[in-house]
Coordinates of C-alpha atoms in Angstrom, one line a residue:
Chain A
X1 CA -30.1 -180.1 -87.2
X2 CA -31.3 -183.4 -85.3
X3 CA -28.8 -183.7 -82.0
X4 CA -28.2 -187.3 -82.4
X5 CA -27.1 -186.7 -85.1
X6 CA -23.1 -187.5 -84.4
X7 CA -21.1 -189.1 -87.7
X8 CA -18.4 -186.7 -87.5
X9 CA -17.0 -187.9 -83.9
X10 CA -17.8 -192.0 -84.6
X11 CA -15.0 -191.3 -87.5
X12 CA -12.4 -191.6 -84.6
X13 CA -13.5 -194.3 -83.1
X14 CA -10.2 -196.3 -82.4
X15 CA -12.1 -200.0 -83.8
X16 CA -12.9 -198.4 -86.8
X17 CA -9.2 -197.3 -87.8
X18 CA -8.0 -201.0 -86.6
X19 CA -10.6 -202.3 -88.8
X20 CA -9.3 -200.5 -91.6
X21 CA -5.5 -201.5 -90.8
X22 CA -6.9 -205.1 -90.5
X23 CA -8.9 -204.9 -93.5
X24 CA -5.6 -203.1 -95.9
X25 CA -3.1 -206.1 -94.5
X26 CA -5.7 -208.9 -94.7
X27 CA -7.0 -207.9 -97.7
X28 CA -3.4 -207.9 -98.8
X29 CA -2.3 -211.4 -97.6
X30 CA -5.8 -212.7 -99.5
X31 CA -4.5 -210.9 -102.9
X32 CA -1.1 -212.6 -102.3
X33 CA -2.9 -215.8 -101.7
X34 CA -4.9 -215.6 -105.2
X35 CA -1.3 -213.8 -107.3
X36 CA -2.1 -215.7 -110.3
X37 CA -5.4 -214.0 -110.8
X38 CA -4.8 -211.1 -108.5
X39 CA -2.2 -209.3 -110.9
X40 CA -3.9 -208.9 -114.1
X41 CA -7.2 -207.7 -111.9
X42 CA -4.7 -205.3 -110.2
X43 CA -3.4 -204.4 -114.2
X44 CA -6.6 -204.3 -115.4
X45 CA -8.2 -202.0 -113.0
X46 CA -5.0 -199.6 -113.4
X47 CA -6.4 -199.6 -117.6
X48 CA -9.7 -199.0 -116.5
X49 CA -9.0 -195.7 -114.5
X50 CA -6.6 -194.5 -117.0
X51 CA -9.1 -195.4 -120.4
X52 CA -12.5 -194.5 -118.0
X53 CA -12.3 -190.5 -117.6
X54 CA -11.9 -190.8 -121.5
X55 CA -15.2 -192.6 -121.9
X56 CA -16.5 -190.8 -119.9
X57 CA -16.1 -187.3 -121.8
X58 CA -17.4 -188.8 -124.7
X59 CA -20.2 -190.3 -123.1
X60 CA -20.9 -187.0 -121.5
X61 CA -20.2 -185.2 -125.1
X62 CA -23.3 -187.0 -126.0
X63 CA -21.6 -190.5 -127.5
X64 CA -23.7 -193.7 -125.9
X65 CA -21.7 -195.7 -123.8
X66 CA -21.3 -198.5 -126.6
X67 CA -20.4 -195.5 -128.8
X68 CA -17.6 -194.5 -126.7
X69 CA -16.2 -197.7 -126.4
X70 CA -16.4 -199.1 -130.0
X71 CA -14.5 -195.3 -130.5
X72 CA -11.8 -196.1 -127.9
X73 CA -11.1 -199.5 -129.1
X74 CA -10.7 -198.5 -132.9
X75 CA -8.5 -195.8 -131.5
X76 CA -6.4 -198.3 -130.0
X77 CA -6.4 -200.9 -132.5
X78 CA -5.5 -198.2 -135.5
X79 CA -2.5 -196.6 -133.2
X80 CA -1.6 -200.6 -132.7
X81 CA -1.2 -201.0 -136.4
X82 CA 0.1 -197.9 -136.8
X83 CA 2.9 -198.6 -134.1
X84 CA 3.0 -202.4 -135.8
X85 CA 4.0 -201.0 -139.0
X86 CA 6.1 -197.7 -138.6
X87 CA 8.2 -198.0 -135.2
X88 CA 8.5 -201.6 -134.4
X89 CA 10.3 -202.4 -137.1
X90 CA 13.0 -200.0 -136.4
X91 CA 12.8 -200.4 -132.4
X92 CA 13.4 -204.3 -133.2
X93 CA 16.5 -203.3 -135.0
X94 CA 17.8 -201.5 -132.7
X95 CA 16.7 -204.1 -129.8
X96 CA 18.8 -206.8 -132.8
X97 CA 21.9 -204.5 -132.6
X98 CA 21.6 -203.8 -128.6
X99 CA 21.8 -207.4 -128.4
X100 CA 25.3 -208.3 -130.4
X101 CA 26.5 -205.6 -128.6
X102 CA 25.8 -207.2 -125.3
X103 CA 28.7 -209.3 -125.1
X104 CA 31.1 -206.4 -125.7
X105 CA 28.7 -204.2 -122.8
X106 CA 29.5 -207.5 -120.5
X107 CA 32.9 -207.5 -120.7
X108 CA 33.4 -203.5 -120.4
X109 CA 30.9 -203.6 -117.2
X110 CA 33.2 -206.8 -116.1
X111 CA 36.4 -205.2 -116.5
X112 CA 35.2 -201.6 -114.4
X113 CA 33.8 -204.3 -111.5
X114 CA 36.9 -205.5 -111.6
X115 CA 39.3 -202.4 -112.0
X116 CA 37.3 -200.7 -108.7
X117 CA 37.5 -203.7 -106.8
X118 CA 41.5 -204.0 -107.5
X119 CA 41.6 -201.0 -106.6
X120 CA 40.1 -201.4 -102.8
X121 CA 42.4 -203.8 -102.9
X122 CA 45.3 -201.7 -103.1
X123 CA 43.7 -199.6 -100.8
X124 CA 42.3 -202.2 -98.1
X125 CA 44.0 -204.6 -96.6
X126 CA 41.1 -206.6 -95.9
X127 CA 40.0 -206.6 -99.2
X128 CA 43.1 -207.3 -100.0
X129 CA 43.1 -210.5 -98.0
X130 CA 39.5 -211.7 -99.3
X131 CA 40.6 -211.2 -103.0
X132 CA 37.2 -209.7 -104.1
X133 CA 38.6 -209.3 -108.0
X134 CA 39.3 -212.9 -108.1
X135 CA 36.1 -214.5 -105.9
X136 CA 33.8 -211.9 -107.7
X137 CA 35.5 -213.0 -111.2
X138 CA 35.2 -217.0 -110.1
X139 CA 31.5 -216.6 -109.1
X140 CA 30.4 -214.9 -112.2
X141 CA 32.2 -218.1 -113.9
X142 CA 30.5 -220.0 -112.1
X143 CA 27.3 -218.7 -112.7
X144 CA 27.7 -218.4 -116.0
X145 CA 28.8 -221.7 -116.5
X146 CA 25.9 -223.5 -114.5
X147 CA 23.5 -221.9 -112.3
X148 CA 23.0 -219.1 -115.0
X149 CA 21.4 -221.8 -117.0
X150 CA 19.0 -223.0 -114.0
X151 CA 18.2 -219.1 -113.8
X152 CA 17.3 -218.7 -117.2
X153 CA 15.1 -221.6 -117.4
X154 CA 13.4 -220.6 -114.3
X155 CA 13.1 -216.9 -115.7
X156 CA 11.7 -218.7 -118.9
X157 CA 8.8 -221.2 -116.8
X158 CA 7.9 -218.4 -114.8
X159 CA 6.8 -216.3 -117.9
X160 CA 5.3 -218.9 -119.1
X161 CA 3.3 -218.8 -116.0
X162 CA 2.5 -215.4 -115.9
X163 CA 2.1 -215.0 -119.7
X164 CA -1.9 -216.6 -120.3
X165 CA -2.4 -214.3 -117.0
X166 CA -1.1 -211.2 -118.6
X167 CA -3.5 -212.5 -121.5
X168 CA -6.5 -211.8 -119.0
X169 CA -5.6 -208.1 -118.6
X170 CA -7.4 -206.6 -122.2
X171 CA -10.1 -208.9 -121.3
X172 CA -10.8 -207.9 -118.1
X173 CA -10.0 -204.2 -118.6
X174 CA -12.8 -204.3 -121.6
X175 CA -15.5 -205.8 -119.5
X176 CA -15.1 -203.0 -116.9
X177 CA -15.0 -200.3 -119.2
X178 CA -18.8 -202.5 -121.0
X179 CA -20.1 -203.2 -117.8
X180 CA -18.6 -201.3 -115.0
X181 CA -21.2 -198.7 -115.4
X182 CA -24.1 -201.7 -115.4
X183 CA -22.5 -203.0 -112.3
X184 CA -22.6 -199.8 -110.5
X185 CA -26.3 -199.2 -111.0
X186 CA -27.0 -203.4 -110.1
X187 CA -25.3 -202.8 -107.0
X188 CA -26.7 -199.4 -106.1
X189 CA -30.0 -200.6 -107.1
X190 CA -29.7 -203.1 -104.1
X191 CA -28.6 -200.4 -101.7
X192 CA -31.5 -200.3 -98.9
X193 CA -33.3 -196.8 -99.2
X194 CA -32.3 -195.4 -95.7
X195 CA -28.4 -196.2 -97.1
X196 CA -28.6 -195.2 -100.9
X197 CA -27.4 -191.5 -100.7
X198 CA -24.5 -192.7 -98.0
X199 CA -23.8 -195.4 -100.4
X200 CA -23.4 -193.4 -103.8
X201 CA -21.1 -191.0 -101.3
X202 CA -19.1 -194.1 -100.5
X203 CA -18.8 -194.9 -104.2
X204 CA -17.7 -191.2 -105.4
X205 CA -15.0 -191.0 -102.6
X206 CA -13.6 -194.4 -103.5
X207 CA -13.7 -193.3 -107.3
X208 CA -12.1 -190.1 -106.2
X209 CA -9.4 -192.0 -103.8
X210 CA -8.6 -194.6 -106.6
X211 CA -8.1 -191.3 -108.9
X212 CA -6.1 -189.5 -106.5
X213 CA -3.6 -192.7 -105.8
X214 CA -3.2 -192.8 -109.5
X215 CA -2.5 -189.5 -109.7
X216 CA -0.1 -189.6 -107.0
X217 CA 2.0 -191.9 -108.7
X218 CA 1.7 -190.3 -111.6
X219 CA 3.1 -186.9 -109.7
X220 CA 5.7 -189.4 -108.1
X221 CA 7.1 -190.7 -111.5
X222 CA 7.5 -187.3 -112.7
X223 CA 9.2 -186.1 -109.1
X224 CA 11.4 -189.2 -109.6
X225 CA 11.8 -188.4 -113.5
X226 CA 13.3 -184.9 -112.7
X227 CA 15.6 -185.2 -110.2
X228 CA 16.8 -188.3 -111.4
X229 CA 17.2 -186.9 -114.7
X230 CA 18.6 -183.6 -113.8
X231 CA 21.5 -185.8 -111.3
X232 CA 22.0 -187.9 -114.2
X233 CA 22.7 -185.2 -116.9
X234 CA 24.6 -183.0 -114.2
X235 CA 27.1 -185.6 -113.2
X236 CA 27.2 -187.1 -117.3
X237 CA 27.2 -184.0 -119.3
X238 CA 30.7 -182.8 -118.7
X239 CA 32.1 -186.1 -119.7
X240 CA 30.0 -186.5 -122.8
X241 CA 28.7 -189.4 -121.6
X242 CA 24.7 -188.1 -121.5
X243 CA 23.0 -185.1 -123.3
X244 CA 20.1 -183.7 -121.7
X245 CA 17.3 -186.2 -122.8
X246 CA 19.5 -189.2 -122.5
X247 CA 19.4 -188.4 -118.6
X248 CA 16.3 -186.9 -118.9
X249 CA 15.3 -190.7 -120.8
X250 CA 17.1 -192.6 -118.4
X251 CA 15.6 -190.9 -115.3
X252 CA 12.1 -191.5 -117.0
X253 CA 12.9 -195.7 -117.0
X254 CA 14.5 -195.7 -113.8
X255 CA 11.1 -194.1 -112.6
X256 CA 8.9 -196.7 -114.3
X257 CA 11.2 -199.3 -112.5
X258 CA 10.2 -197.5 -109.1
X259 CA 6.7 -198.6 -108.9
X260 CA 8.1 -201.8 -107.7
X261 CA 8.9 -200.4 -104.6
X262 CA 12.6 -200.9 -103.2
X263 CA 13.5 -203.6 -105.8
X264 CA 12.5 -201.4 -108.9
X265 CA 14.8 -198.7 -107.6
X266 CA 17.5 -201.3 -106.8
X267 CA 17.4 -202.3 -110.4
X268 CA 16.8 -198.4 -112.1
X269 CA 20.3 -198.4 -110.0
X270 CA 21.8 -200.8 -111.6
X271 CA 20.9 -200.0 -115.1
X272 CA 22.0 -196.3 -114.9
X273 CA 25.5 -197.3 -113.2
X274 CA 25.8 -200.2 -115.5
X275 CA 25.3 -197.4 -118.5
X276 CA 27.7 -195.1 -117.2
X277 CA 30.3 -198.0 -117.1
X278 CA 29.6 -199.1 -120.0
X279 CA 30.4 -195.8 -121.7
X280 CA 32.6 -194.2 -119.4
X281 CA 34.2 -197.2 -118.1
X282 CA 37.3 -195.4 -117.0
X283 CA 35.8 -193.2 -114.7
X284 CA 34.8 -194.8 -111.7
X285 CA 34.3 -191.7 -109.6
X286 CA 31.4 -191.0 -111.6
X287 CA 29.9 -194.1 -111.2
X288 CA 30.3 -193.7 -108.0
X289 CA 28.6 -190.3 -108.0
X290 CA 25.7 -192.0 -109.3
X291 CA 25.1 -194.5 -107.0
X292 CA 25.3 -191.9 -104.4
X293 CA 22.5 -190.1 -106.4
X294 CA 20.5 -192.8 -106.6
X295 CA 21.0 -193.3 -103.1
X296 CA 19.9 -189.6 -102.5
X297 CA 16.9 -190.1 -104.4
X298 CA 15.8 -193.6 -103.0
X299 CA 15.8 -191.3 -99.7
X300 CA 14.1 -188.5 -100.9
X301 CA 11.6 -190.9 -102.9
X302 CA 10.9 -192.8 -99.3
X303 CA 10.7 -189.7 -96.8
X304 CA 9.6 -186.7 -98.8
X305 CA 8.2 -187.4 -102.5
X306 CA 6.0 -190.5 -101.2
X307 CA 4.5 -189.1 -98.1
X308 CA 3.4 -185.5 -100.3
X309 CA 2.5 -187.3 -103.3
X310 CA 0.8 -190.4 -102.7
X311 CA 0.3 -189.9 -99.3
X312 CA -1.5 -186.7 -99.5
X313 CA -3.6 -187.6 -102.7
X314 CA -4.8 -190.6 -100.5
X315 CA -4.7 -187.7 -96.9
X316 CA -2.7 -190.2 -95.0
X317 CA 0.1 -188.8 -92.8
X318 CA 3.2 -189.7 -93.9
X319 CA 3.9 -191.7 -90.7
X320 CA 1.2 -193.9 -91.8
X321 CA 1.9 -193.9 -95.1
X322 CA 5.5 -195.2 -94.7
X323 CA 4.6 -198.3 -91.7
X324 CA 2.0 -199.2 -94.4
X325 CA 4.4 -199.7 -97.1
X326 CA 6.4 -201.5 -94.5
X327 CA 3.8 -203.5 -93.0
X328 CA 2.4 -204.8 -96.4
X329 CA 6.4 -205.4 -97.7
X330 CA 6.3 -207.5 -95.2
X331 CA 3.4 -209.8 -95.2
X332 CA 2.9 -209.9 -99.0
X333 CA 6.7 -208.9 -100.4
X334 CA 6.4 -207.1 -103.7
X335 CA 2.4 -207.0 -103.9
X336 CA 2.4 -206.2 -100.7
X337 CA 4.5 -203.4 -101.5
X338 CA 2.4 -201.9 -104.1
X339 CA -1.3 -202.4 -102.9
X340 CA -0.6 -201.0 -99.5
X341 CA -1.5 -197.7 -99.9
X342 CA -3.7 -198.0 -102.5
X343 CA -6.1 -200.8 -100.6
X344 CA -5.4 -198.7 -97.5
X345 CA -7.4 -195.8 -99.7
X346 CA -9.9 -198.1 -100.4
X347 CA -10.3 -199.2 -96.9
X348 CA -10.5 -195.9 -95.2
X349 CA -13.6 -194.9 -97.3
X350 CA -15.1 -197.7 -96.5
X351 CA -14.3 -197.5 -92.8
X352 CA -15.7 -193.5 -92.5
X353 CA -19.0 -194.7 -94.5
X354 CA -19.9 -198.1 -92.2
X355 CA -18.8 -195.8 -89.4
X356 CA -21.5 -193.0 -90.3
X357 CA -24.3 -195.7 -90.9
X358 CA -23.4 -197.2 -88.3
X359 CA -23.0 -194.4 -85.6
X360 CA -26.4 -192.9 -86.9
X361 CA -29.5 -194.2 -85.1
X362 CA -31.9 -192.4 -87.6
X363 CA -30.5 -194.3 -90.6
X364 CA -31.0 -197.7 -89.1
X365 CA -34.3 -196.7 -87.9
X366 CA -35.5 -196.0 -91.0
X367 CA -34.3 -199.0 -92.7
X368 CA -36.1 -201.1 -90.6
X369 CA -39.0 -198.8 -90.6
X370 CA -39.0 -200.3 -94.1
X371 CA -38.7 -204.2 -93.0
X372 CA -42.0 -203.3 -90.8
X373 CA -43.7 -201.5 -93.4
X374 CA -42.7 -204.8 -95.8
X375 CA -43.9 -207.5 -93.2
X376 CA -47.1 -205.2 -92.4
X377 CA -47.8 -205.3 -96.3
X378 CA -47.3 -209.0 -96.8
X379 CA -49.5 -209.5 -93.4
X380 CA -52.2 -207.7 -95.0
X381 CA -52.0 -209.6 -98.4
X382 CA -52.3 -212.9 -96.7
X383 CA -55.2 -211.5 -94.3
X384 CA -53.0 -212.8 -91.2
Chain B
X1 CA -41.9 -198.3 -146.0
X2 CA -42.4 -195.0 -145.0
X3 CA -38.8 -193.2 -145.3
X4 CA -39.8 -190.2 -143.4
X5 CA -39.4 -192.1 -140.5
X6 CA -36.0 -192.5 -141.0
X7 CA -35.4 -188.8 -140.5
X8 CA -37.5 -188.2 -137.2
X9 CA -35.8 -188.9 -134.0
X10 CA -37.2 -192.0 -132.0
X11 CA -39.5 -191.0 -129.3
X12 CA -37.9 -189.8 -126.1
X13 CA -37.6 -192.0 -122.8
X14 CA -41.1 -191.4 -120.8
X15 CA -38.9 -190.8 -117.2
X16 CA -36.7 -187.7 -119.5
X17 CA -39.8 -186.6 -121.1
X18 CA -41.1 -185.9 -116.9
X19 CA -37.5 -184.8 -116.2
X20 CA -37.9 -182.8 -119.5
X21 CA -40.8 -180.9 -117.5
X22 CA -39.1 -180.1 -114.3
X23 CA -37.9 -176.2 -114.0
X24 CA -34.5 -176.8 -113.5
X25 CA -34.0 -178.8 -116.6
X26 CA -36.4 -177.1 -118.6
X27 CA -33.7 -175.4 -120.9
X28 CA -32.1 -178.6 -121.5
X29 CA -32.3 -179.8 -125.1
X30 CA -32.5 -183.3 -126.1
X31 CA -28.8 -184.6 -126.3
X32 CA -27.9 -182.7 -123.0
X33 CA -31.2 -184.6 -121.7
X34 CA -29.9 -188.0 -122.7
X35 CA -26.3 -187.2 -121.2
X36 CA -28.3 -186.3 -117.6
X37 CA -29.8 -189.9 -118.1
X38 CA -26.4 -191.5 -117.4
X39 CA -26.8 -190.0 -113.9
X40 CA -30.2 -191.1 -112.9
X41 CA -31.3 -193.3 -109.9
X42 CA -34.5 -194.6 -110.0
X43 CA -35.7 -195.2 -106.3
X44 CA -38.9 -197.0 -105.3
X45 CA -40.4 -195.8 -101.7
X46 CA -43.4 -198.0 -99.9
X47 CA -46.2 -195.5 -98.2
X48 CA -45.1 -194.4 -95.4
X49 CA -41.2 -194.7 -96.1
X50 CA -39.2 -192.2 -95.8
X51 CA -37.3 -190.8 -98.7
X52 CA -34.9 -188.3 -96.9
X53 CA -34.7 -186.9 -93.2
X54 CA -34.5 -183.1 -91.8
X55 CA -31.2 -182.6 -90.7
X56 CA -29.2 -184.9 -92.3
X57 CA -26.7 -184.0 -95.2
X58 CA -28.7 -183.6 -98.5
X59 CA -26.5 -185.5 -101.3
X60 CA -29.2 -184.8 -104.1
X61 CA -32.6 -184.0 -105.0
X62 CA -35.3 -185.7 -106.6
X63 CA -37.9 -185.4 -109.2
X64 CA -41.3 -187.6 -108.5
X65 CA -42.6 -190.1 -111.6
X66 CA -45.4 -191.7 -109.8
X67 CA -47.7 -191.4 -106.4
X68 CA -47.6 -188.7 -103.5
X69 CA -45.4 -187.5 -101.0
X70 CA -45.4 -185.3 -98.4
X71 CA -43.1 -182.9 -96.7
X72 CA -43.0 -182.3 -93.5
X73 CA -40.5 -179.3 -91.2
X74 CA -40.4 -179.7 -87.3
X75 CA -42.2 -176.2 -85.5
X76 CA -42.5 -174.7 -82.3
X77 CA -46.0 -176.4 -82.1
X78 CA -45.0 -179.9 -83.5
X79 CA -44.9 -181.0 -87.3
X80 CA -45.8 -178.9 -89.9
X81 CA -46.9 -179.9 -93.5
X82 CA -45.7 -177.8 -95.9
X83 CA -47.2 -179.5 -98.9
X84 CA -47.8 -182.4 -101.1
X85 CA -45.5 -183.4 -103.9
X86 CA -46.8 -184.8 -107.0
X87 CA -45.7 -186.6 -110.3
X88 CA -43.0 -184.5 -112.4
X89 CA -42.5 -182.4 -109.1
X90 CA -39.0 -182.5 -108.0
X91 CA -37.7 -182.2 -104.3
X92 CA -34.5 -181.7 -102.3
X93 CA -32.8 -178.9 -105.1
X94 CA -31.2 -177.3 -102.5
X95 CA -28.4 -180.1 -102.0
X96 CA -27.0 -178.9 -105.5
X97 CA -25.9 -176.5 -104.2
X98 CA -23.8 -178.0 -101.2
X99 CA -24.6 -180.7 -98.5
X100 CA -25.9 -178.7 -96.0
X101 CA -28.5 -180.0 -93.8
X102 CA -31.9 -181.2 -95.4
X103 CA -35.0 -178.6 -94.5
X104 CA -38.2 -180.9 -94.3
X105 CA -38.8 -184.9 -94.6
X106 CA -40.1 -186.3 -96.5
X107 CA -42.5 -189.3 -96.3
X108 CA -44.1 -191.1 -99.2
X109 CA -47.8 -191.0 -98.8
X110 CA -48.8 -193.7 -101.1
X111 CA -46.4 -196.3 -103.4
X112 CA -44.0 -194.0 -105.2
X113 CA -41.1 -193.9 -107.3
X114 CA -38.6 -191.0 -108.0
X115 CA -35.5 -190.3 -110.0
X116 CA -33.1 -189.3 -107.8
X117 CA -29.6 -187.3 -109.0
X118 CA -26.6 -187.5 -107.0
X119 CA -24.8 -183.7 -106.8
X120 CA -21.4 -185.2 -107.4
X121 CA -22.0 -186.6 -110.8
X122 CA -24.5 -183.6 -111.6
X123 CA -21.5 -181.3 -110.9
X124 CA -18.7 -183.3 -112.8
X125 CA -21.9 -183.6 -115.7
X126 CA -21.2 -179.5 -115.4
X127 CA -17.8 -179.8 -115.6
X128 CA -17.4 -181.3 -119.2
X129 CA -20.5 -179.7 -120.2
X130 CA -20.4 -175.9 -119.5
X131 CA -23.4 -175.0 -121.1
X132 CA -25.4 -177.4 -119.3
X133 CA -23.7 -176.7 -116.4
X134 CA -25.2 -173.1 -116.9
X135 CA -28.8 -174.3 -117.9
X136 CA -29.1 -176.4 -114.6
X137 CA -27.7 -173.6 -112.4
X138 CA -29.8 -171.2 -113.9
X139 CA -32.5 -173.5 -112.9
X140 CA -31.7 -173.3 -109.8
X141 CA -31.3 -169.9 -109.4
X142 CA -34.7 -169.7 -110.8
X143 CA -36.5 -172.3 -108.3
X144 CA -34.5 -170.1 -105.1
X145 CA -35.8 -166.5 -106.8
X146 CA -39.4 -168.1 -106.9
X147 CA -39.1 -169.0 -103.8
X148 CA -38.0 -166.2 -102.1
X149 CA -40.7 -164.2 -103.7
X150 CA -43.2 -166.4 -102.4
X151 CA -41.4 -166.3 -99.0
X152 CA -41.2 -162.6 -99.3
X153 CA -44.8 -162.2 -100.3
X154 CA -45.8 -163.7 -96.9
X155 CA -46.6 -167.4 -98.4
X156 CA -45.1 -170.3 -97.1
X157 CA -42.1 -171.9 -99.2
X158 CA -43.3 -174.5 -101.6
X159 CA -43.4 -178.1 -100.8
X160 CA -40.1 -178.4 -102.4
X161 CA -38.0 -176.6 -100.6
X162 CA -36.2 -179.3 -98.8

């Protein structure tokens, strides 16, 4: 083995790991910049990883790449019709009767707002003093009355906004699933020679760190599912309020509303408590037993399930992991948020791979070994 | 129009029907030849250019479809040829088997081009396709007994045992 050779000890060199701090932020206030286009890219990448390992069994079953993807998209397009014809009909009944029962929901979730803050009331004197029944009952007047009206129309322009964007997302996911492949090659193809076997190393570890992230939040959902779930049914059971899979249900939507990170779990929060008052509305110990749960696992989610699920699919330490999640919060607020780890992945590969090119004197030599042998060939074809 | 040729397979890609030839995939049928396909690189190297260097981690190996190369290993007394590599030869098997360090360089000695294949996607290509997964490493194994024997027999290694 060649003595110069050194790639192992230029991976801690301290510019490198600024670099790839630098690059994860930057890259982050960029993707903020560009939201519009950013999010179904982000959506539509997600698609591609789930759909891709799919395609890629078949292709490797012996199905040709067009094969596999005229198979997927049938697939999908039946189980569309199929869910079209046999549960959407039902679930938009349901969804028809959810929503006369809204105003009755409203009013029961009003009323326990109201009985809990009476009673601090009784309790506090400064609560007393402040009249929190009455100012919290005025404001929601109020808000009803007008600026709920503003909010709704702004809820309504802003999906229009983000609506012909979420249109992009099947597009976009079906040309990486044609072409990705394609694309690979055309870029590997104009890989200098000295670089190509670094290069398809870079690409396999970035594949396998997108993989892992995914995975990770898969683990994460089901961490979150669990003890969510299991808090849920514990505290609900005895009052009838949940059986088993209602909690277990519940826990599973209150999960999905995680990957938002911090407001997603605010508002899995609010749905669970606001589901417990609404059926149990007398007992406002129990709601307050869930909020303390959800409190318990908002902690455990940030400080435990985070770091040793996402973190280590992506072989961060969890110290790193958790001032990343900060550190993009606060430059690009909910995308921020959610690319930080995953363009801190990204970032990292690409930081170890420049950093063993780089760092190796051999490689470099040999690429321009090649410009020489180039110029020297076009010298001789010119006879200069 | 002749219907017969409706029933006989098209003719197989030239590059598979060299790959087709080369020991290690030389129990591969057809179909598992066409799946390999998906995982080929085709490189072009300038005489003189260096394809891969001794000591550095060996990420694949490579099988030669045109012009002549040359490998060299570092000695006591200065370089050492240990052979020439010609079309349908491959080179560089021993990364399959883990990236340890490469044992030779190899220089193209005239315009050449290979195939190369990348041991990741060869061993995920294994993964979802045990009995492939067995041809190849049979071929292996088979490439490493030759060349022991030859090793063994007092010979020098073959050219391709980079």
């Amino acid at each position: 083995m060649n003595a110069e050779r050194t790639p192992e000890r230029s991976l801690e060199h301290p510019i490198i790991w600024i670099a790839v701090i630098a690059g994860s932020l930057g890259s982050i206030l960029l993707l903020k910049a560009v939201a519009w286009l950013a999010f179904p890219l982000i959506l539509a990448v997600v698609l591609y990883y789930l759909v891709q390992p799919l395609l890629q069994r078949l292709q490797l079953a012996g199905v040709t790449p067009a094969q596999a993807l005229g198979i997927f998209l049938g697939a999908a397009i039946i189980l569309t019709l199929i869910f079209s014809l046999t549960l959407l009909p039902s679930m938009l009944s349901s969804l028809a009767n959810f929503q006369d029962q809204i105003p009755t929901y409203w009013d029961r979730l009003q009323g326990v707002i109201r009985d809990n803050l009476l009673a601090l009331e009784g309790r506090f004197a400064f609560a007393k003093n402040a009249r929190l029944a009455d100012s919290l009952q005025e404001q929601l007047n109020l808000f009803l009355a007008g600026a709920g009206k503003e909010y709704v129309a702004d809820v309504a322009l802003f999906l229009l906004h983000w609506l012909p964007s979420l249109l992009l997302v099947p597009f976009l996911t079906f040309f990486f699933l044609r072409d990705g492949t394609a694309f690979h090659r055309l870029v590997l193809r104009a890989v200098p020679n000295a670089f190509f076997e670094k290069t398809l190393l870079l690409f396999d570890r970035m594949d396998q760190q997108m993989r892992a992230y995914f995975r990770g939040m898969f683990g994460l959902t089901m961490l979150d599912t669990v003890s969510l779930g299991l808090g849920l049914w514990f505290l609900g059971h005895g009052a009838g309020i949940f059986g088993f899979w209602d909690a277990m249900a519940l826990g599973l939507i209150c999960a999905v509303f995680a990957w938002v990170p911090y407001i997603g779990s605010g508002l899995g929060g609010l749905l669970a408590v606001a589901t417990v008052a609404v059926k149990a509305p007398q007992s406002s110990g129990l709601i307050l037993a869930v909020v303390i749960l959800f409190l318990g696992v908002r902690l455990l989610d940030e400080f435990l399930y985070t770091p040793i699920t996402v973190g280590r699919a992506l072989r961060m330490h969890p110290l790193i992991t958790v001032m990343m999640i900060f550190s993009g919060g606060m430059l690009g607020g909910v995308y921020g948020l959610l690319l930080a780890m995953p363009l801190l992945g990204v970032f990292t590969v690409l930081g170890q791979m420049f950093a063993e090119i780089w760092f190796d004197p051999r490689l470099r030599a040999r690429y321009h070994a090649r410009g020489m042998l180039e110029k020297q060939l076009a010298s001789k074809d010119l006879g200069i | 129009m002749d219907l017969t040729t409706l029933f006989r397979a098209p003719p197989m890609d030239p590059l598979l029907k060299i790959v087709s030839g080369v020991p290690i995939f030389r129990e591969c049928n057809r179909m598992e030849l066409e799946a390999l396909k998906l995982h080929l690189h085709e490189r072009h190297f300038l005489a003189g250019e260096i394809v891969f260097d001794e000591g550095e981690e060996g990420e694949g190996m490579y099988v030669v479809i045109r012009g002549k190369l040359r490998a060299n290993r570092k000695g006591r007394l200065g370089k050492k040829v240990l052979g020439v590599i010609q079309p349908g030869e491959s080179f560089g098997e021993m990364a399959l088997l883990g990236s340890g360090p490469r044992m030779a360089t190899v220089v193209a000695e005239e315009d050449s081009t290979v195939l190369a294949m990348f041991r990741p996607e060869l061993v995920a290509l294994a993964q979802a396709r045990p009995r492939l997964g067995f041809k190849i490493a049979m071929g292996v194994a088979l490439v490493l007994e030759l060349r022991l024997r030859r090793v063994a027999e007092g010979h020098s290694p073959e050219p391709s045992s980079t």
